[in-house]
mmCIF file of C-alpha atoms in Angstrom:
data_model
loop_
_atom_site.group_PDB
_atom_site.id
_atom_site.type_symbol
_atom_site.label_atom_id
_atom_site.label_comp_id
_atom_site.label_asym_id
_atom_site.label_seq_id
_atom_site.Cartn_x
_atom_site.Cartn_y
_atom_site.Cartn_z
ATOM 1 C CA MET J 10 80.574 42.955 106.397
ATOM 2 C CA PRO J 11 81.510 46.446 107.662
ATOM 3 C CA SER J 12 85.114 47.012 108.657
ATOM 4 C CA SER J 13 85.933 47.960 112.218
ATOM 5 C CA ALA J 14 89.272 49.378 111.104
ATOM 6 C CA PRO J 15 89.666 53.150 111.292
ATOM 7 C CA SER J 16 89.264 54.961 107.994
ATOM 8 C CA PHE J 17 92.246 56.428 106.187
ATOM 9 C CA ALA J 18 91.030 59.920 107.131
ATOM 10 C CA GLU J 19 90.916 58.923 110.810
ATOM 11 C CA LEU J 20 94.404 57.413 110.673
ATOM 12 C CA LEU J 21 95.839 60.432 108.894
ATOM 13 C CA GLY J 22 93.960 62.781 111.214
ATOM 14 C CA GLY J 23 95.640 61.152 114.208
ATOM 15 C CA CYS J 24 99.064 61.562 112.660
ATOM 16 C CA GLU J 25 101.410 64.083 114.277
ATOM 17 C CA ARG J 26 104.699 63.916 112.324
ATOM 18 C CA SER J 27 104.807 61.683 109.295
ATOM 19 C CA ALA J 28 102.882 59.398 107.012
ATOM 20 C CA VAL J 29 104.655 57.303 104.410
ATOM 21 C CA HIS J 30 103.173 55.158 101.668
ATOM 22 C CA LEU J 31 105.014 52.395 99.815
ATOM 23 C CA GLU J 32 103.521 51.042 96.598
ATOM 24 C CA LEU J 33 104.966 47.861 95.106
ATOM 25 C CA ARG J 34 102.561 46.841 92.312
ATOM 26 C CA ASP J 35 102.794 47.672 88.609
ATOM 27 C CA SER J 36 99.022 47.789 88.285
ATOM 28 C CA TYR J 37 95.910 48.061 90.383
ATOM 29 C CA ALA J 38 92.245 47.569 89.579
ATOM 30 C CA ALA J 39 91.141 49.789 86.710
ATOM 31 C CA THR J 40 89.180 52.925 87.551
ATOM 32 C CA ASP J 41 86.988 55.173 85.423
ATOM 33 C CA ARG J 42 89.750 57.801 85.507
ATOM 34 C CA PHE J 43 92.324 55.296 84.217
ATOM 35 C CA GLU J 44 89.984 54.094 81.483
ATOM 36 C CA ALA J 45 89.323 57.698 80.409
ATOM 37 C CA TRP J 46 93.072 58.369 80.272
ATOM 38 C CA LYS J 47 93.559 55.274 78.112
ATOM 39 C CA ARG J 48 90.940 56.699 75.712
ATOM 40 C CA GLY J 49 93.046 59.875 75.450
ATOM 41 C CA GLN J 50 91.216 62.120 77.898
ATOM 42 C CA ARG J 51 93.579 64.432 79.766
ATOM 43 C CA ILE J 52 93.132 66.568 82.851
ATOM 44 C CA ASN J 53 93.127 70.335 82.529
ATOM 45 C CA TRP J 54 95.573 71.003 85.352
ATOM 46 C CA GLU J 55 94.781 74.737 85.127
ATOM 47 C CA ASP J 56 91.170 74.007 86.159
ATOM 48 C CA ARG J 57 91.859 72.771 89.687
ATOM 49 C CA GLU J 58 88.174 72.596 90.565
ATOM 50 C CA SER J 59 87.693 69.912 87.897
ATOM 51 C CA TRP J 60 90.203 67.478 89.411
ATOM 52 C CA TRP J 61 90.670 68.448 93.079
ATOM 53 C CA HIS J 62 89.101 65.658 95.162
ATOM 54 C CA PRO J 63 88.401 65.248 98.906
ATOM 55 C CA TYR J 64 91.555 63.076 99.112
ATOM 56 C CA ASP J 65 93.657 65.955 97.795
ATOM 57 C CA GLN J 66 92.124 68.316 100.349
ATOM 58 C CA LEU J 67 92.746 65.822 103.166
ATOM 59 C CA ILE J 68 96.409 65.613 102.169
ATOM 60 C CA ALA J 69 96.713 69.400 101.830
ATOM 61 C CA ASP J 70 95.118 69.965 105.256
ATOM 62 C CA THR J 71 97.340 67.340 106.880
ATOM 63 C CA VAL J 72 100.502 68.781 105.347
ATOM 64 C CA ALA J 73 99.403 72.271 106.444
ATOM 65 C CA SER J 74 99.170 70.934 110.010
ATOM 66 C CA GLY J 75 102.875 70.005 109.872
ATOM 67 C CA VAL J 76 102.734 66.328 108.924
ATOM 68 C CA VAL J 77 105.226 65.272 106.249
ATOM 69 C CA ILE J 78 103.655 62.904 103.715
ATOM 70 C CA ARG J 79 105.912 60.863 101.460
ATOM 71 C CA ARG J 80 104.997 58.274 98.827
ATOM 72 C CA ALA J 81 107.449 55.913 97.121
ATOM 73 C CA ARG J 82 106.672 53.623 94.235
ATOM 74 C CA VAL J 83 108.800 50.640 93.212
ATOM 75 C CA VAL J 84 108.188 50.092 89.502
ATOM 76 C CA SER J 85 109.270 47.700 86.777
ATOM 77 C CA GLU J 86 110.822 49.206 83.661
ATOM 78 C CA PRO J 87 109.750 49.748 81.056
ATOM 79 C CA VAL J 88 106.764 50.874 83.098
ATOM 80 C CA SER J 89 103.283 49.467 82.676
ATOM 81 C CA GLU J 90 100.496 51.515 81.144
ATOM 82 C CA TYR J 91 99.007 51.830 84.626
ATOM 83 C CA VAL J 92 102.254 53.270 86.029
ATOM 84 C CA ARG J 93 102.414 55.762 83.130
ATOM 85 C CA TRP J 94 98.930 56.906 84.153
ATOM 86 C CA GLU J 95 99.929 57.034 87.837
ATOM 87 C CA HIS J 96 102.892 59.213 86.931
ATOM 88 C CA TYR J 97 100.576 61.538 85.026
ATOM 89 C CA VAL J 98 98.017 61.906 87.851
ATOM 90 C CA THR J 99 100.722 62.268 90.504
ATOM 91 C CA HIS J 100 100.570 65.978 89.675
ATOM 92 C CA ALA J 101 97.547 66.063 92.006
ATOM 93 C CA ASN J 102 99.440 64.336 94.849
ATOM 94 C CA VAL J 103 102.350 66.758 94.552
ATOM 95 C CA THR J 104 100.034 69.768 94.330
ATOM 96 C CA ALA J 105 98.328 68.590 97.541
ATOM 97 C CA GLY J 106 101.710 68.465 99.300
ATOM 98 C CA GLU J 107 102.889 64.879 99.045
ATOM 99 C CA GLN J 108 106.529 64.239 98.295
ATOM 100 C CA VAL J 109 106.716 61.444 95.703
ATOM 101 C CA ARG J 110 109.623 59.344 94.460
ATOM 102 C CA TRP J 111 109.996 56.438 92.026
ATOM 103 C CA LEU J 112 112.425 53.538 92.318
ATOM 104 C CA PRO J 113 113.130 51.282 89.347
ATOM 105 C CA ARG J 114 112.627 47.721 90.603
ATOM 106 C CA ARG J 115 116.081 46.682 89.336
ATOM 107 C CA LEU J 116 117.567 48.978 92.023
ATOM 108 C CA ALA J 117 115.589 47.265 94.797
ATOM 109 C CA THR J 118 117.086 43.782 94.584
ATOM 110 C CA ASN J 119 118.941 43.980 97.893
ATOM 111 C CA ILE J 120 116.221 45.801 99.863
ATOM 112 C CA PRO J 121 114.194 43.642 102.257
ATOM 113 C CA LEU J 122 110.676 44.591 101.153
ATOM 114 C CA PRO J 123 107.353 43.612 102.710
ATOM 115 C CA GLY J 124 104.962 41.612 100.578
ATOM 116 C CA ASN J 125 102.287 44.293 100.565
ATOM 117 C CA ASP J 126 101.755 48.001 99.991
ATOM 118 C CA PHE J 127 101.320 49.986 103.183
ATOM 119 C CA TRP J 128 100.898 53.309 104.912
ATOM 120 C CA LEU J 129 102.974 53.904 108.059
ATOM 121 C CA PHE J 130 101.796 56.622 110.427
ATOM 122 C CA ASP J 131 104.278 58.273 112.830
ATOM 123 C CA ASP J 132 106.579 55.233 112.578
ATOM 124 C CA ALA J 133 104.140 53.385 114.833
ATOM 125 C CA LEU J 134 100.978 52.207 113.078
ATOM 126 C CA LEU J 135 100.665 50.332 109.784
ATOM 127 C CA ARG J 136 97.760 50.157 107.383
ATOM 128 C CA VAL J 137 98.647 47.190 105.170
ATOM 129 C CA HIS J 138 96.822 46.821 101.854
ATOM 130 C CA HIS J 139 95.918 43.317 100.692
ATOM 131 C CA PHE J 140 95.078 43.061 96.976
ATOM 132 C CA SER J 141 93.668 40.356 94.754
ATOM 133 C CA GLY J 142 95.669 39.223 91.742
ATOM 134 C CA ASP J 143 93.863 41.724 89.515
ATOM 135 C CA GLY J 144 94.695 44.638 91.825
ATOM 136 C CA ALA J 145 91.394 45.049 93.661
ATOM 137 C CA VAL J 146 91.570 45.829 97.368
ATOM 138 C CA VAL J 147 90.617 42.746 99.374
ATOM 139 C CA GLU J 148 91.100 44.275 102.807
ATOM 140 C CA ASP J 149 93.224 46.627 104.856
ATOM 141 C CA GLU J 150 94.962 45.356 107.945
ATOM 142 C CA ILE J 151 95.831 47.681 110.831
ATOM 143 C CA THR J 152 98.755 46.648 113.007
ATOM 144 C CA ALA J 153 101.258 48.110 115.420
ATOM 145 C CA ASP J 154 103.319 44.900 115.498
ATOM 146 C CA PRO J 155 106.854 46.139 116.280
ATOM 147 C CA GLU J 156 108.574 43.751 113.859
ATOM 148 C CA ALA J 157 106.257 44.655 110.980
ATOM 149 C CA VAL J 158 106.636 48.370 111.741
ATOM 150 C CA LYS J 159 110.424 48.013 111.865
ATOM 151 C CA LEU J 160 110.587 46.133 108.536
ATOM 152 C CA CYS J 161 108.239 48.527 106.761
ATOM 153 C CA SER J 162 109.944 51.629 108.110
ATOM 154 C CA ALA J 163 113.402 50.380 107.100
ATOM 155 C CA ALA J 164 112.145 49.298 103.674
ATOM 156 C CA PHE J 165 110.505 52.647 103.025
ATOM 157 C CA GLU J 166 113.535 54.671 104.100
ATOM 158 C CA THR J 167 115.891 52.595 101.939
ATOM 159 C CA VAL J 168 113.590 52.899 98.933
ATOM 160 C CA TRP J 169 113.255 56.640 99.565
ATOM 161 C CA GLU J 170 117.033 57.156 99.680
ATOM 162 C CA ARG J 171 117.513 55.409 96.317
ATOM 163 C CA ALA J 172 114.403 56.660 94.547
ATOM 164 C CA ILE J 173 114.153 59.416 91.966
ATOM 165 C CA PRO J 174 112.061 62.513 92.798
ATOM 166 C CA HIS J 175 108.845 62.705 90.813
ATOM 167 C CA ASN J 176 109.858 65.784 88.822
ATOM 168 C CA ARG J 177 113.002 63.992 87.600
ATOM 169 C CA TYR J 178 111.536 60.554 86.879
ATOM 170 C CA ASN J 179 110.564 60.057 83.234
ATOM 171 C CA VAL J 180 108.201 57.271 82.231
#
């Protein structure tokens, strides 16, 4: 069944000031890129053409338009193999212009956190990700519910304040 929800590109394209992304899981569904990394394949970061994807260009274009994009990840320690891979490939996110931080889960105990990962656009519109137990996307929910927006915004900002910048977080 096709989704009537706007695409991520449409949501980001309508953004004027900020987009924030909170990730709360220690693993997501495996991808070919993750499987290749597990087999020891590494990205040649000097050869940008080999790894630069449309997502990276979308982020770069959005940041160039003046939108601040921040991503925070709450992670268990020691980190999972998936999070080690995420840390490795975050080079692409940072190169595209995202600001990324990592918060050890033990430092999040007293933060009211939503039950799901999300994107929040201009502190007004949420794209909530619903995952299956094995980390596959089940659906994305779009909402402007003021209470949900308030909770997610406060959670993100608190995580962001406590989190460690990507270039200083060691996995």
